[in-house]
Amino acid sequence: MTATTATDAGRGEAAGPELMGAEILVRCLQEEGVEHLFGYPGGAVLYLYDALFQQDRVKHILVRHEQGAVHAADAYARCSDKVGVCMVTSGPGVTNAVTGIATAYMDSIPMVIITGQVPTHAIGLDAFQECDTVGITRPIVKHNFLVKDVRDLAATVKKAFFIAKTGRPGPVLVDIPKDVSFHKTPFVYPKEIEMRSYNPVVKGHAGQIKKAVQMILGAKRPMIYTGGGVILADASKELNKLVDMLGYPCTNTLMGLGAYKASSKLFVGMPGMHGTYEANLAMQNCDVLVAIGARFDDRVIGNPADFAKIERQIIHIDIDPSSISKRVKVDVPIVGDVKDVLHEVLRQLEAGTAKPDAKALADWWKQIEEWRSRDCLKYDRKSEKIKPQFVVEKLWELTKGDAFITSDVGQHQMWAAQFYRFDKPRRWINSGGLGTMGVGLPYAMGVQMAHPEATVACITGEASIQMCIQELSTVKQYRLPVKVLNLNNGYLGMVRQWQQIEYGSRYSESYMDALPDFVKLAESYGHVGMQITKPADVEGAIKEALKLKDRCVFMDFLTDPKENVWPMVQAGKGLTHMLLGSEEL
């Protein structure tokens, strides 16, 4: 990526006071409106931490592991429409952060990661706590920078925030050697930035939008398929207006839940591997598919060859041209900001006189309702064991669907997506693309920091929670009243389910044989711990936890160890090859 020089970027700006690089970084963060910085100190960033100590506008949140810092900053961005910011030291600080950076990159989350580096004269000499940060992170960031001259620092930070939040968002890393943080230069923060080689398209092509509108109105079996791009573009309002105006069925991917309101009859559920029967059959059998801010990934459409067996016309709206026709050939590509494109689609629909084919649409809905009558999410509600679906449903009822929900990765993530019905965007915070276990608790921390008065619940499992459980200490230090719902089935649940279905029930290393007493563990960190063993006690426990507005509560639900997530599309199969229950194995 070719960028303007610091001199070009700051041209016309009056020189400010001479400051150390560390002070310049902090001033840059203040200029960008950063309120919270998640991090962990170390030798290479001590000048930066000293500069933080001498101001009070940017609040630093001390995590207990660098991975937790990146995850928390990631969630902060997901739930707030701000750029998440974190800071770690060189060497192991950076390598500990890699998983969090990759998680944010896969889900297109706007972040700026500040990393310390050994002094410039020591780079490449295998100095203490040195690693090639730029090289290591290059495949998992939108862009990264190594700042070798303090005079370039302010302009580089400006570029980092600009790149992170424009176009298809993503994490941007700024690597700062220790001597750069110590050296001084006059402070100039550019008011705007121009980069010749980076000019993301915002406006959709007028001709393509007109063609798309005609195709949408001419559909006999339409389907609107939306992903996380709608949420990242803050286009939920436009999407809801479009779907309600047309009366077409709508599905939200795992990353797009809440973009269109789940309480509407027009919402057919989530598509894909663990999507609803009606969503998958409608995706497969529609004649016009409108894909908005989604990327046709393998967990959504299954086998592309199988998906292509039924002929359909596809409209694809996305900010990233590389995502269009990557896995599925589309008929009407529209590159542009989702919000801007939907606004123009709505304008043309409202200005025109043409309407959808009411008779064809009624017939299509009749077919969808027939698929919906299969009740693919049913489970045994009379079981003497706690069913994980029941716990999620009770949480949804008791929070009136208005909580922020974070999750880890596994069966509990899918049950949360299926049974907590989101009506608002940015309320569902989970790792979709990378599928990172351990994100749930630090995600909850980031969300609670961004929304201190909100109810924040982390739905997790006994395996995932232990990957970043040390963050219970951070939760205590900052008095974050997070509610943890541990759906404890004693297994690596999703691994066990796959082993049952694909590997002849050979449960190789999927049983958690030495679990801690989670109640005592939570209490040892200063939190409230509960263990729930009976279905009749589920509602009361959640009610009690929600009443404790100023305490973190860890609820350990001992759930049915053999419960599986249904429906399920096996790897390599198409959307029509769905298993709806154990009886189909």
XYZ file of C-alpha atoms in Angstrom:
585
model
C 0.000 0.000 0.000
C 1.490 3.330 -1.041
C 0.866 6.110 1.438
C 1.563 9.809 1.583
C 4.573 10.869 3.572
C 4.239 12.451 6.978
C 5.143 15.797 5.443
C 2.419 15.500 2.793
C -0.143 14.375 5.352
C 0.592 17.258 7.673
C 1.060 19.977 5.033
C -0.552 23.227 6.044
C -0.795 22.241 9.692
C 0.824 24.482 12.287
C 3.617 22.776 14.219
C 2.730 22.056 17.829
C 4.895 21.601 20.904
C 7.877 19.273 20.786
C 6.829 15.982 22.354
C 8.235 12.493 22.917
C 6.885 9.792 20.597
C 4.999 8.270 23.534
C 3.298 11.591 24.229
C 2.509 11.962 20.536
C 0.816 8.555 20.462
C -1.398 9.467 23.411
C -2.281 12.814 21.830
C -3.185 10.984 18.611
C -5.505 8.638 20.505
C -7.139 11.652 22.144
C -7.581 13.333 18.762
C -9.312 10.173 17.493
C -11.730 10.258 20.427
C -10.458 7.014 21.968
C -11.981 6.558 25.420
C -10.839 3.040 26.321
C -7.550 1.291 25.598
C -7.146 -2.394 26.451
C -3.636 -3.576 27.100
C -0.817 -5.184 29.038
C 2.526 -3.420 29.707
C 6.054 -4.644 29.013
C 9.531 -3.269 28.502
C 9.115 -2.056 24.927
C 6.014 0.013 25.708
C 6.954 1.537 29.079
C 7.403 5.029 27.650
C 3.919 4.690 26.175
C 2.513 3.605 29.529
C 4.290 6.455 31.277
C 2.635 8.906 28.894
C -0.760 7.284 29.568
C -0.191 7.700 33.305
C 0.192 11.459 32.878
C -3.264 12.031 31.354
C -6.843 11.009 32.115
C -8.766 11.238 28.843
C -7.880 7.751 27.585
C -8.753 5.106 30.176
C -6.523 2.051 30.156
C -8.021 -1.359 30.969
C -5.440 -3.806 32.321
C -6.238 -7.320 31.128
C -4.534 -10.501 32.366
C -3.365 -11.807 28.983
C -2.665 -10.009 25.722
C -5.192 -12.177 23.906
C -7.846 -10.808 26.263
C -6.844 -7.245 25.344
C -7.377 -7.800 21.629
C -10.648 -9.691 22.138
C -11.992 -6.966 24.435
C -11.063 -4.216 21.965
C -12.635 -6.304 19.186
C -15.956 -6.578 21.061
C -15.823 -2.893 21.972
C -15.761 -2.118 18.254
C -18.471 -4.647 17.356
C -21.001 -3.277 19.822
C -20.285 0.451 19.559
C -19.426 1.361 15.952
C -16.124 2.770 17.225
C -12.596 1.657 16.442
C -11.348 -0.746 19.104
C -7.846 -0.003 20.382
C -5.381 -2.190 22.273
C -1.692 -2.091 23.146
C 0.815 -4.875 23.843
C 4.562 -5.167 24.204
C 7.060 -6.737 21.820
C 7.914 -10.420 21.357
C 5.545 -12.651 23.359
C 3.168 -9.714 23.817
C 2.678 -9.622 20.061
C 2.527 -13.383 19.578
C -0.024 -13.685 22.381
C -2.150 -11.129 20.521
C -2.058 -12.913 17.161
C -5.182 -15.049 17.733
C -7.210 -11.981 18.665
C -5.977 -10.057 15.640
C -6.831 -12.945 13.312
C -10.286 -13.198 14.904
C -10.983 -9.531 14.198
C -9.574 -9.779 10.674
C -11.826 -12.695 9.712
C -14.913 -10.783 10.868
C -13.855 -7.391 9.397
C -13.700 -5.537 12.707
C -12.200 -2.009 12.784
C -9.304 -2.021 15.237
C -5.950 -0.367 15.811
C -3.342 -2.497 17.566
C -0.346 -0.666 19.059
C 2.676 -2.913 19.559
C 6.018 -2.213 21.136
C 9.228 -3.131 19.338
C 12.905 -3.298 20.267
C 14.926 -0.146 19.434
C 15.477 0.441 15.724
C 19.221 -0.244 15.957
C 18.481 -3.703 17.442
C 15.899 -4.821 14.893
C 17.084 -7.982 13.141
C 19.723 -8.805 15.776
C 17.600 -11.269 17.784
C 17.375 -8.815 20.655
C 15.539 -9.714 23.859
C 11.800 -9.985 23.198
C 12.193 -9.233 19.503
C 10.020 -10.727 16.791
C 9.161 -9.689 13.258
C 5.788 -8.200 14.119
C 5.110 -6.886 10.620
C 5.951 -10.254 9.064
C 4.010 -12.310 11.582
C 0.844 -10.237 11.352
C 0.854 -9.376 7.633
C -1.631 -12.153 6.664
C -4.077 -11.258 9.455
C -4.345 -7.476 9.261
C -5.828 -5.084 6.768
C -2.499 -3.231 6.904
C 0.443 -2.779 9.247
C 3.167 -0.211 9.821
C 6.637 -0.187 11.371
C 7.403 3.381 12.469
C 11.151 4.011 12.226
C 11.116 7.801 12.613
C 9.225 9.702 15.298
C 8.420 12.372 12.712
C 6.212 9.816 10.916
C 4.319 8.670 14.003
C 1.339 11.059 14.062
C 0.591 10.665 10.353
C 0.925 6.886 10.645
C -1.611 6.725 13.475
C -3.995 8.883 11.442
C -3.626 6.498 8.510
C -4.171 3.495 10.773
C -7.532 4.753 12.028
C -8.570 5.810 8.532
C -7.751 2.420 7.011
C -9.334 0.492 9.893
C -12.758 2.109 9.636
C -13.191 2.799 5.912
C -14.032 0.426 3.084
C -14.256 -3.125 4.375
C -13.176 -2.560 7.992
C -10.359 -4.478 9.601
C -7.508 -4.435 12.105
C -4.480 -2.220 11.461
C -1.272 -2.645 13.431
C 1.246 0.072 14.310
C 4.618 -1.254 15.508
C 6.597 1.343 17.514
C 10.262 0.738 18.416
C 11.219 1.838 21.915
C 13.563 4.606 20.751
C 10.812 6.077 18.565
C 8.603 6.368 21.647
C 11.470 8.236 23.406
C 12.632 10.630 20.665
C 11.059 14.068 20.323
C 9.543 16.037 17.446
C 6.981 18.827 17.081
C 3.465 17.412 17.311
C 1.251 17.845 14.255
C -1.884 15.752 13.851
C -3.247 15.926 10.309
C -6.913 16.834 10.026
C -7.392 14.538 7.048
C -5.448 11.954 5.118
C -5.141 11.107 1.443
C -3.706 7.842 0.165
C -3.331 7.487 -3.585
C -3.549 3.687 -3.588
C -6.414 3.389 -1.112
C -9.733 4.821 -2.247
C -12.580 2.431 -1.365
C -15.705 2.712 -3.478
C -18.737 3.960 -1.560
C -21.343 4.757 -4.205
C -22.856 1.793 -5.999
C -23.029 1.811 -9.806
C -26.306 3.492 -10.804
C -26.948 1.154 -13.716
C -26.369 -1.949 -11.621
C -28.685 -0.695 -8.885
C -31.427 -0.023 -11.449
C -30.968 -3.517 -12.859
C -31.119 -4.987 -9.337
C -34.373 -3.172 -8.525
C -35.992 -4.536 -11.709
C -34.816 -8.042 -10.873
C -36.077 -7.769 -7.278
C -39.536 -6.645 -8.404
C -39.719 -9.362 -11.051
C -38.981 -12.206 -8.630
C -41.480 -15.034 -8.151
C -39.578 -16.702 -5.286
C -37.426 -13.958 -3.777
C -35.014 -14.326 -0.865
C -33.034 -11.649 0.990
C -29.814 -13.011 2.484
C -27.827 -10.675 4.737
C -24.555 -10.877 6.624
C -22.358 -8.976 9.021
C -21.692 -6.290 6.431
C -25.155 -4.831 7.063
C -24.292 -4.349 10.730
C -20.803 -3.007 10.053
C -22.319 -0.462 7.651
C -24.988 0.579 10.182
C -27.565 -0.284 7.541
C -30.052 -2.173 9.723
C -32.648 0.592 9.484
C -32.510 0.526 5.678
C -32.638 -3.289 5.593
C -35.700 -3.443 7.842
C -37.466 -0.858 5.699
C -36.631 -2.767 2.507
C -37.808 -6.158 3.782
C -41.002 -4.753 5.311
C -41.797 -2.799 2.148
C -41.377 -5.824 -0.119
C -42.761 -8.501 2.209
C -39.972 -10.862 1.134
C -38.442 -13.572 3.347
C -35.196 -12.571 5.021
C -32.396 -14.583 6.592
C -29.469 -13.270 8.667
C -26.199 -15.176 8.877
C -24.497 -15.902 12.192
C -22.610 -12.602 11.877
C -25.700 -10.733 10.715
C -28.154 -11.661 13.475
C -30.097 -8.608 14.579
C -29.653 -6.782 11.280
C -33.275 -7.655 10.511
C -35.633 -8.112 13.467
C -36.068 -11.756 14.479
C -39.562 -11.054 15.851
C -40.930 -10.502 12.327
C -42.798 -13.264 10.494
C -40.704 -12.316 7.472
C -37.588 -13.575 9.280
C -37.016 -17.243 8.493
C -34.081 -17.790 10.844
C -30.390 -18.259 10.344
C -29.100 -20.113 7.250
C -26.290 -22.601 6.912
C -24.786 -25.561 8.720
C -26.967 -25.100 11.804
C -29.564 -22.868 10.193
C -33.288 -23.453 10.060
C -34.927 -25.847 7.619
C -37.025 -23.041 6.146
C -34.068 -20.666 5.670
C -31.952 -23.273 3.907
C -34.732 -24.544 1.669
C -35.693 -20.984 0.729
C -32.051 -20.148 -0.030
C -31.795 -23.210 -2.236
C -35.129 -22.858 -4.080
C -35.505 -19.109 -4.602
C -35.396 -17.631 -8.101
C -33.859 -14.279 -7.079
C -31.375 -14.136 -4.208
C -30.404 -10.716 -2.881
C -27.132 -11.045 -0.956
C -26.334 -7.982 1.156
C -23.074 -7.668 3.074
C -22.558 -11.441 3.044
C -19.859 -13.586 1.450
C -21.402 -17.005 0.655
C -18.980 -18.737 3.016
C -18.775 -22.488 3.422
C -20.765 -22.586 6.674
C -23.692 -20.791 4.978
C -24.132 -22.359 1.527
C -22.388 -25.694 2.066
C -21.056 -27.208 -1.153
C -20.979 -24.505 -3.898
C -21.539 -27.113 -6.638
C -24.669 -28.352 -4.889
C -25.822 -24.775 -4.286
C -25.506 -24.044 -8.022
C -27.681 -27.001 -9.089
C -30.843 -24.892 -8.966
C -30.721 -21.948 -11.333
C -31.353 -18.579 -9.750
C -30.439 -14.955 -10.342
C -28.126 -13.468 -7.714
C -27.661 -9.832 -6.743
C -24.643 -9.215 -4.511
C -24.079 -5.933 -2.661
C -20.732 -5.605 -0.861
C -18.086 -2.988 -0.082
C -15.313 -5.437 -0.942
C -15.041 -6.263 -4.670
C -12.874 -9.314 -3.885
C -15.808 -10.932 -2.064
C -18.070 -10.814 -5.104
C -18.139 -13.997 -7.229
C -15.380 -15.478 -5.055
C -17.332 -18.654 -4.222
C -20.585 -18.199 -6.130
C -20.982 -16.537 -9.526
C -23.398 -13.615 -9.310
C -25.494 -11.899 -11.972
C -25.656 -8.330 -10.661
C -22.588 -7.280 -8.662
C -22.839 -3.972 -6.825
C -19.679 -2.697 -5.138
C -20.370 -0.003 -2.597
C -21.239 0.887 0.951
C -24.248 -1.232 1.949
C -26.041 1.664 3.638
C -25.577 3.931 0.655
C -26.645 1.266 -1.858
C -29.749 0.276 0.136
C -30.706 3.928 0.440
C -30.641 4.210 -3.364
C -32.554 0.932 -3.805
C -35.255 2.231 -1.462
C -35.388 5.559 -3.287
C -35.982 3.822 -6.624
C -38.599 1.477 -5.183
C -40.497 4.385 -3.621
C -40.255 6.490 -6.784
C -41.469 3.737 -9.096
C -44.923 2.304 -9.658
C -44.029 -1.358 -10.110
C -44.878 -3.729 -7.260
C -43.931 -7.314 -6.426
C -46.072 -10.112 -7.925
C -48.574 -10.590 -5.082
C -49.927 -13.960 -6.310
C -46.465 -15.475 -6.819
C -45.297 -14.117 -3.460
C -48.329 -15.613 -1.673
C -47.595 -19.020 -3.231
C -43.936 -18.725 -2.222
C -44.876 -17.899 1.374
C -47.241 -20.870 1.428
C -44.281 -23.108 0.548
C -42.044 -21.449 3.160
C -44.697 -21.871 5.871
C -44.922 -25.559 4.964
C -41.162 -25.852 5.524
C -41.454 -23.820 8.728
C -44.109 -26.220 10.057
C -41.393 -28.872 10.422
C -40.407 -27.021 13.639
C -36.742 -27.857 13.114
C -35.660 -26.300 16.417
C -37.872 -28.452 18.623
C -36.296 -30.198 21.608
C -37.454 -32.263 24.596
C -39.024 -29.725 26.949
C -40.028 -32.403 29.467
C -36.524 -33.728 30.039
C -35.343 -34.240 33.602
C -31.957 -32.914 32.504
C -31.324 -29.252 31.776
C -31.507 -28.675 28.050
C -29.125 -25.920 26.898
C -31.762 -24.542 24.520
C -34.061 -24.023 27.499
C -31.443 -21.953 29.325
C -30.990 -19.648 26.327
C -34.742 -19.281 25.833
C -35.192 -18.341 29.490
C -32.433 -15.760 29.239
C -34.155 -14.284 26.198
C -37.511 -14.149 28.001
C -36.146 -12.646 31.199
C -34.062 -9.996 29.435
C -36.925 -9.283 27.011
C -34.473 -9.809 24.178
C -32.706 -6.569 25.061
C -29.373 -7.823 26.454
C -25.976 -7.814 24.791
C -25.027 -11.461 24.295
C -21.459 -12.632 23.830
C -20.544 -16.232 23.217
C -17.588 -18.499 22.925
C -17.397 -21.074 20.119
C -19.084 -24.462 20.007
C -22.519 -25.944 20.565
C -23.470 -23.208 23.032
C -22.731 -20.591 20.348
C -25.164 -22.228 17.942
C -27.878 -22.597 20.588
C -27.442 -18.935 21.481
C -27.791 -17.976 17.810
C -30.866 -20.169 17.365
C -32.785 -19.393 20.563
C -31.925 -15.815 21.544
C -33.966 -13.821 19.055
C -32.215 -10.555 18.254
C -34.263 -7.574 17.153
C -31.410 -5.059 17.208
C -27.966 -4.965 15.578
C -24.700 -5.022 17.534
C -26.274 -7.063 20.363
C -24.793 -10.421 19.294
C -21.024 -10.582 19.721
C -19.295 -13.791 18.639
C -16.383 -15.104 16.590
C -17.726 -16.211 13.223
C -14.952 -16.508 10.663
C -12.116 -17.828 12.822
C -14.259 -19.616 15.413
C -12.067 -18.695 18.373
C -12.673 -20.437 21.678
C -12.034 -18.182 24.676
C -13.491 -14.964 23.265
C -16.701 -14.926 25.313
C -15.487 -13.449 28.606
C -13.142 -10.780 27.181
C -15.855 -9.946 24.647
C -18.240 -9.355 27.554
C -15.658 -7.081 29.179
C -15.354 -4.972 26.042
C -19.126 -4.705 25.645
C -19.654 -3.779 29.301
C -17.008 -1.045 29.015
C -18.771 0.384 25.971
C -22.244 0.071 27.569
C -21.790 0.304 31.353
C -25.526 0.382 32.117
C -26.523 -2.495 29.846
C -27.179 -6.129 30.691
C -24.296 -8.151 29.251
C -24.442 -11.951 29.293
C -21.728 -14.358 28.184
C -23.016 -17.732 26.984
C -20.133 -20.186 27.160
C -19.119 -23.794 27.722
C -16.870 -25.431 30.279
C -14.067 -25.830 27.713
C -14.143 -22.377 26.123
C -14.420 -20.442 29.379
C -11.167 -21.906 30.675
C -9.170 -20.497 27.770
C -9.395 -16.904 29.025
C -10.799 -17.474 32.514
C -8.045 -15.346 34.054
C -10.013 -12.341 32.811
C -12.350 -12.859 35.769
C -9.640 -10.874 37.551
C -10.063 -7.967 35.114
C -13.829 -8.176 35.589
C -13.266 -7.849 39.358
C -10.823 -4.943 39.092
C -13.170 -2.842 36.971
C -16.374 -4.017 38.703
C -17.993 -5.261 35.497
C -21.391 -6.854 36.287
C -21.159 -9.466 33.530
C -23.450 -12.510 33.766
C -21.785 -15.767 32.710
C -23.989 -18.703 31.689
C -21.808 -21.782 31.480
C -23.638 -24.546 29.578
C -21.586 -27.308 31.144
C -21.985 -30.676 29.428
C -18.595 -32.100 30.392
C -17.493 -32.449 26.754
C -15.899 -30.497 23.965
C -19.484 -30.490 22.759
C -19.169 -29.687 19.081
C -16.169 -32.002 18.754
C -18.159 -34.774 20.454
C -21.122 -34.187 18.129
C -18.931 -34.473 15.042
C -17.248 -37.556 16.445
C -20.659 -39.135 16.993
C -21.850 -38.354 13.464
C -18.681 -38.590 11.376
C -16.309 -40.815 13.370
C -18.393 -43.733 14.585
C -18.864 -42.346 18.109
C -15.139 -42.644 18.834
C -14.827 -39.832 21.358
C -11.118 -39.156 21.109
C -10.015 -36.567 23.699
C -13.367 -34.753 23.733
C -14.308 -35.543 27.328
C -13.422 -32.934 29.955
C -12.238 -35.229 32.716
C -10.958 -32.790 35.358
C -13.206 -29.747 35.575
C -12.816 -27.200 38.350
C -15.544 -26.303 40.797
C -16.709 -23.258 38.853
C -18.672 -21.881 41.807
C -15.623 -21.865 44.065
C -13.462 -20.587 41.221
C -15.800 -17.649 40.596
C -15.967 -16.921 44.308
C -12.175 -16.997 44.580
C -12.102 -14.086 42.117
C -14.654 -12.232 44.242
C -17.726 -12.980 42.142
C -21.037 -14.719 42.811
C -21.100 -18.391 41.862
C -24.125 -20.635 41.310
C -24.523 -24.242 40.212
C -27.848 -25.247 38.670
C -28.676 -28.930 38.198
C -32.473 -29.034 37.683
C -34.636 -27.534 34.901
C -37.029 -26.180 37.539
C -34.242 -23.995 38.974
C -33.097 -22.406 35.716
C -35.506 -19.470 35.664
C -34.986 -18.612 39.319
C -31.213 -18.634 38.977
C -31.236 -16.291 35.980
C -33.709 -13.967 37.718
C -31.519 -13.824 40.811
C -28.422 -13.132 38.731
C -30.104 -10.317 36.802
C -31.152 -8.669 40.069
C -27.502 -8.366 41.106
C -26.894 -5.261 39.021
C -23.427 -4.542 40.388
C -21.952 -8.037 40.588
C -20.507 -10.509 38.153
C -22.452 -13.775 38.464
C -21.131 -17.100 37.188
C -23.951 -19.600 36.587
C -22.785 -23.180 36.049
C -25.661 -25.062 34.383
C -25.107 -28.833 34.338
C -26.736 -29.653 31.004
C -27.567 -32.847 29.122
C -24.138 -34.152 27.993
C -25.518 -35.885 24.891
C -27.605 -33.036 23.481
C -26.746 -32.142 19.867
C -27.272 -29.023 17.776
C -29.947 -29.583 15.137
C -30.478 -29.012 12.258
C -27.065 -29.855 10.836
C -25.607 -29.867 7.341
C -22.562 -32.117 7.266
C -19.323 -30.833 5.782
C -19.232 -31.173 2.005
C -23.003 -31.552 1.713
C -25.543 -29.161 0.246
C -28.210 -27.134 2.043
C -30.929 -29.653 1.167
C -29.069 -32.488 2.913
C -30.028 -31.523 6.452
C -30.089 -33.752 9.490
C -32.997 -32.685 11.681
C -32.306 -34.988 14.615
C -30.533 -38.062 15.965
C -33.136 -40.329 14.386
C -31.726 -39.453 10.950
C -28.215 -40.665 11.713
